[in-house]
């Protein structure tokens, strides 16, 4: 009797364990470097909601914003090692992985409009670019937009010559390095999480970012001037650890792909709105003076930055650059 009773309890305990295991959700750790209220932060939140709803709780998405888990370079290493499952790094940060082609997005003025940008990111060129991640153990899911960058510094910047001699923070892209050198500035690669402090301590004189990043990182506290140059693009590739992704049950992967498609639509809808809102908010602080270029000044910036494309196209791939230019024509 005693033996039967203890057998009953052991089996019951085992069944409980099995069912708890069957119900424990698949966890996706999604790390990123911007604030939760920046466009990428908001799109990540939307993905979390959509993914958890679509999978009826079988997937749990844990968000780690603002470099709380990893900084720029570390987060890519962490993804490859499987310490996190999902990231959305800026397209300017893939060079150190050995993927130079993503730097095509950094070529100044390469996208004359958002329509051209979307025809690239949502079309065959974008698909081919994401495929380049596979040999690195990474699956590319999508592109998220965050609009065009503006220069900021502690002195007024109207013409390209105003940049000369400044030390400016850049992301880890050789194209951005070339861009700054062409302007006679000194580029300084820094992780995004280090930018505010570097500006505050005058380790660097200025930087480039869309208004949404400048505002949500409070860079307006440490930059007296900002100029709407819209000279370069900032967007993201949403990526996952390939082994993790391939190992998911097929139905869950389908649901997550659907959630990602919807989150991408959301990301690309809010990017411009959020940047417009952020620019208005920066102006309202009264701490950073925002300068709008006149037509002559705009032309001077284009002319000054034109040589960048010629200098970098060999590195990136002439065909890729030509194909994007074709979309823009
Ligand atoms: C930067 O490092 O300036 C940006 O790429 C940060 C981001 O992810 O928007």
XYZ file of C-alpha atoms and ligand atoms in Angstrom:
338
model
C 0.000 0.000 0.000
C 2.810 2.325 1.056
C 4.757 1.547 -2.146
C 1.675 2.153 -4.318
C 1.119 5.506 -2.632
C 4.690 6.683 -3.123
C 4.630 5.498 -6.765
C 1.453 7.503 -7.277
C 3.101 10.653 -5.880
C 6.259 10.197 -7.964
C 4.243 9.825 -11.160
C 2.088 12.831 -10.263
C 5.200 14.919 -9.605
C 6.711 13.808 -12.905
C 3.547 14.696 -14.818
C 3.458 18.104 -13.167
C 7.071 18.703 -14.177
C 6.441 17.604 -17.762
C 3.402 19.850 -18.097
C 5.269 22.793 -16.536
C 8.065 22.227 -19.045
C 5.605 21.979 -21.932
C 4.044 25.256 -20.880
C 7.207 27.223 -20.156
C 7.433 29.845 -22.901
C 10.194 30.234 -25.435
C 12.077 33.376 -24.408
C 13.374 35.876 -26.966
C 15.802 38.322 -25.420
C 15.699 41.437 -27.615
C 18.499 43.858 -26.792
C 18.934 47.323 -28.286
C 20.795 50.537 -27.601
C 18.164 53.293 -27.900
C 15.560 54.608 -25.471
C 12.210 52.820 -25.190
C 10.462 55.880 -26.623
C 12.779 56.192 -29.664
C 11.265 54.791 -32.908
C 13.210 51.518 -32.619
C 12.243 51.155 -28.956
C 8.572 51.642 -29.795
C 8.691 49.189 -32.695
C 10.384 46.597 -30.460
C 7.575 47.030 -27.928
C 4.997 46.580 -30.712
C 6.750 43.400 -31.879
C 6.692 42.046 -28.315
C 2.935 42.642 -28.012
C 2.150 41.182 -31.434
C 4.418 38.153 -30.959
C 3.102 37.261 -27.519
C -0.507 37.626 -28.672
C -0.015 35.653 -31.904
C 1.673 32.760 -30.100
C -0.870 32.775 -27.224
C 1.911 33.177 -24.697
C 4.078 30.344 -26.060
C 6.709 33.024 -26.771
C 7.827 35.657 -24.308
C 9.790 38.630 -25.652
C 12.033 40.324 -23.100
C 13.130 43.818 -24.117
C 16.451 45.287 -22.965
C 16.607 48.918 -24.182
C 19.263 51.617 -23.808
C 22.315 49.303 -23.849
C 21.251 47.895 -20.453
C 22.406 44.454 -21.514
C 25.036 45.064 -24.217
C 26.676 47.957 -26.068
C 26.969 48.177 -29.869
C 29.782 45.757 -30.639
C 29.095 43.443 -27.733
C 25.476 42.930 -28.708
C 26.446 41.454 -32.081
C 28.873 39.065 -30.392
C 26.205 38.146 -27.823
C 23.751 37.342 -30.625
C 26.240 35.092 -32.376
C 26.945 33.292 -29.103
C 23.223 32.892 -28.404
C 23.260 35.002 -25.214
C 20.470 37.085 -26.792
C 18.167 36.006 -29.601
C 17.152 39.260 -31.316
C 18.712 42.656 -32.081
C 18.095 45.604 -34.370
C 21.506 47.239 -34.902
C 21.921 50.221 -37.142
C 23.001 49.293 -40.684
C 26.228 51.214 -40.046
C 27.386 48.663 -37.487
C 27.819 45.496 -39.571
C 31.288 46.298 -40.960
C 33.152 44.815 -37.981
C 31.307 41.528 -38.681
C 32.919 41.513 -42.111
C 29.756 42.588 -43.949
C 30.738 45.727 -45.809
C 27.696 45.877 -48.093
C 25.403 47.251 -45.371
C 27.514 50.419 -45.352
C 25.924 51.337 -48.684
C 23.162 52.897 -46.558
C 25.727 55.334 -45.120
C 26.647 56.924 -48.451
C 25.546 60.564 -48.196
C 22.341 61.426 -50.087
C 22.045 57.932 -51.605
C 18.280 57.928 -50.970
C 16.527 60.919 -52.526
C 13.247 59.902 -50.874
C 11.637 57.412 -48.524
C 9.999 55.745 -51.568
C 13.426 54.889 -52.966
C 14.578 53.721 -49.571
C 11.591 51.380 -49.209
C 11.984 50.028 -52.748
C 15.488 48.991 -51.668
C 14.743 47.659 -48.176
C 11.463 45.915 -49.088
C 12.623 44.673 -52.498
C 15.166 42.195 -53.931
C 18.193 44.310 -52.969
C 17.127 44.215 -49.321
C 16.494 40.475 -49.493
C 19.968 39.826 -50.942
C 21.556 41.985 -48.264
C 19.858 40.063 -45.450
C 21.083 36.778 -46.977
C 24.673 37.948 -46.465
C 24.160 37.508 -42.722
C 23.552 33.741 -42.899
C 27.214 32.613 -43.003
C 27.729 34.609 -39.801
C 25.107 32.538 -37.978
C 22.550 35.327 -38.241
C 19.126 35.420 -39.902
C 17.940 38.822 -41.115
C 14.208 39.335 -40.698
C 13.474 42.914 -41.641
C 14.554 46.531 -42.083
C 13.244 49.253 -39.770
C 13.493 52.922 -40.666
C 14.656 55.824 -38.521
C 15.044 58.593 -41.076
C 17.789 61.012 -41.970
C 20.661 62.329 -39.883
C 21.546 65.917 -38.992
C 24.816 67.360 -37.730
C 25.110 68.805 -34.234
C 27.949 70.612 -32.464
C 28.632 73.446 -30.051
C 29.188 75.923 -32.864
C 26.849 76.921 -35.684
C 27.158 74.718 -38.783
C 25.879 76.281 -41.983
C 28.413 75.201 -44.566
C 30.609 72.098 -44.889
C 33.635 74.262 -44.060
C 32.154 74.801 -40.566
C 32.830 71.134 -39.825
C 36.534 71.395 -40.620
C 38.819 70.534 -37.710
C 36.039 69.177 -35.455
C 36.237 65.770 -33.802
C 32.940 64.073 -34.548
C 31.528 60.858 -33.157
C 30.591 58.226 -35.732
C 29.229 54.700 -35.729
C 31.672 51.945 -36.683
C 31.327 52.422 -40.456
C 34.202 53.027 -42.860
C 31.864 55.040 -45.067
C 31.102 57.404 -42.202
C 34.834 57.611 -41.505
C 35.382 58.663 -45.135
C 32.487 61.115 -44.952
C 34.028 62.940 -41.979
C 37.517 62.988 -43.497
C 36.170 64.363 -46.782
C 34.726 67.230 -44.734
C 38.080 67.796 -43.010
C 36.801 66.539 -39.643
C 38.298 63.863 -37.408
C 36.020 60.829 -37.019
C 35.824 59.129 -33.648
C 34.087 55.756 -33.346
C 32.139 55.442 -30.095
C 29.377 53.154 -28.890
C 25.995 54.865 -28.806
C 25.856 54.524 -25.014
C 29.027 56.619 -24.718
C 27.963 59.545 -26.884
C 26.233 61.741 -24.304
C 29.185 61.625 -21.903
C 31.698 62.160 -24.729
C 29.817 65.285 -25.834
C 29.445 66.511 -22.274
C 33.146 66.180 -21.516
C 34.073 67.644 -24.945
C 35.949 64.468 -25.846
C 34.143 64.970 -29.148
C 32.806 68.254 -30.511
C 29.726 66.947 -32.234
C 27.932 64.101 -33.915
C 25.244 63.111 -36.428
C 21.898 61.469 -35.679
C 18.218 61.841 -36.484
C 16.339 64.173 -34.100
C 14.674 61.177 -32.386
C 18.021 59.915 -31.078
C 19.317 63.377 -30.220
C 16.171 64.080 -28.218
C 15.662 60.742 -26.443
C 19.358 60.609 -25.419
C 19.130 64.216 -24.147
C 21.998 65.294 -26.395
C 20.284 68.707 -26.605
C 21.703 69.315 -23.115
C 25.245 69.115 -24.486
C 24.949 70.377 -28.091
C 24.253 74.071 -28.631
C 23.640 73.800 -32.375
C 22.003 71.414 -34.778
C 21.550 71.779 -38.541
C 18.925 70.009 -40.605
C 21.310 68.564 -43.173
C 19.487 65.248 -43.815
C 22.793 64.185 -45.343
C 22.748 60.507 -44.430
C 20.407 57.674 -43.582
C 19.862 55.748 -40.349
C 17.995 52.452 -40.392
C 18.149 49.046 -38.762
C 18.266 45.368 -39.640
C 16.224 43.223 -37.280
C 18.244 40.058 -36.829
C 18.055 36.778 -34.916
C 20.442 34.020 -33.972
C 20.087 31.586 -36.901
C 20.372 28.389 -34.871
C 17.682 29.583 -32.475
C 15.400 30.681 -35.317
C 15.816 27.483 -37.330
C 15.157 25.425 -34.207
C 11.751 26.993 -33.513
C 8.605 24.945 -34.206
C 7.391 25.869 -37.699
C 4.022 27.242 -36.566
C 5.687 29.541 -34.035
C 8.179 30.788 -36.612
C 5.286 31.598 -38.976
C 3.467 33.518 -36.256
C 6.612 35.438 -35.379
C 7.232 36.259 -39.043
C 3.707 37.655 -39.235
C 4.247 39.684 -36.046
C 7.511 41.003 -37.487
C 5.802 42.035 -40.747
C 3.236 44.018 -38.772
C 5.855 45.528 -36.438
C 7.869 46.570 -39.510
C 4.874 48.377 -40.979
C 4.441 50.119 -37.655
C 8.157 51.027 -37.419
C 8.170 52.500 -40.891
C 4.976 54.446 -40.242
C 6.107 56.079 -37.017
C 9.732 56.871 -37.974
C 9.019 60.189 -39.684
C 6.279 61.204 -37.233
C 8.518 60.515 -34.244
C 11.416 62.444 -35.768
C 9.156 65.417 -36.484
C 7.871 65.299 -32.916
C 11.416 65.013 -31.540
C 12.605 67.994 -33.581
C 9.763 70.115 -32.218
C 10.621 68.932 -28.705
C 14.323 69.800 -29.167
C 13.344 73.311 -30.282
C 11.070 73.635 -27.278
C 13.908 72.907 -24.844
C 15.562 76.126 -26.037
C 18.943 74.487 -25.411
C 19.868 73.529 -28.967
C 19.456 76.094 -31.729
C 18.095 74.406 -34.874
C 19.287 75.805 -38.192
C 17.533 75.136 -41.513
C 19.749 75.338 -44.605
C 18.850 77.585 -47.521
C 19.008 76.198 -51.081
C 22.532 77.452 -51.698
C 23.803 75.862 -48.521
C 22.031 72.594 -49.359
C 23.800 72.544 -52.715
C 27.152 73.193 -51.029
C 26.671 70.155 -48.749
C 25.793 67.900 -51.683
C 28.825 69.067 -53.595
C 31.158 68.604 -50.646
C 29.904 65.086 -49.933
C 29.729 63.862 -53.522
C 33.300 62.425 -53.523
C 32.413 59.976 -50.731
C 30.518 57.653 -53.095
C 33.463 57.370 -55.512
C 35.868 56.715 -52.654
C 33.859 53.913 -51.067
C 32.123 52.116 -53.930
C 35.028 49.743 -54.522
C 34.881 48.609 -50.910
C 31.105 48.184 -50.833
C 30.659 46.761 -54.318
C 30.204 48.855 -57.451
C 27.199 46.787 -58.600
C 25.313 47.276 -55.371
C 25.894 51.042 -55.434
C 24.864 51.158 -59.113
C 21.703 49.126 -58.421
C 20.627 51.508 -55.684
C 21.374 54.500 -57.906
C 19.174 52.860 -60.550
C 16.279 52.674 -58.066
C 16.832 56.356 -57.345
C 16.930 57.417 -60.997
C 23.979 55.384 -33.251
O 24.811 54.623 -32.760
O 24.182 56.585 -33.453
C 22.635 54.832 -33.661
O 22.852 53.829 -34.555
C 21.889 54.281 -32.501
C 20.644 53.596 -32.974
O 20.590 52.381 -32.853
O 19.742 54.306 -33.438
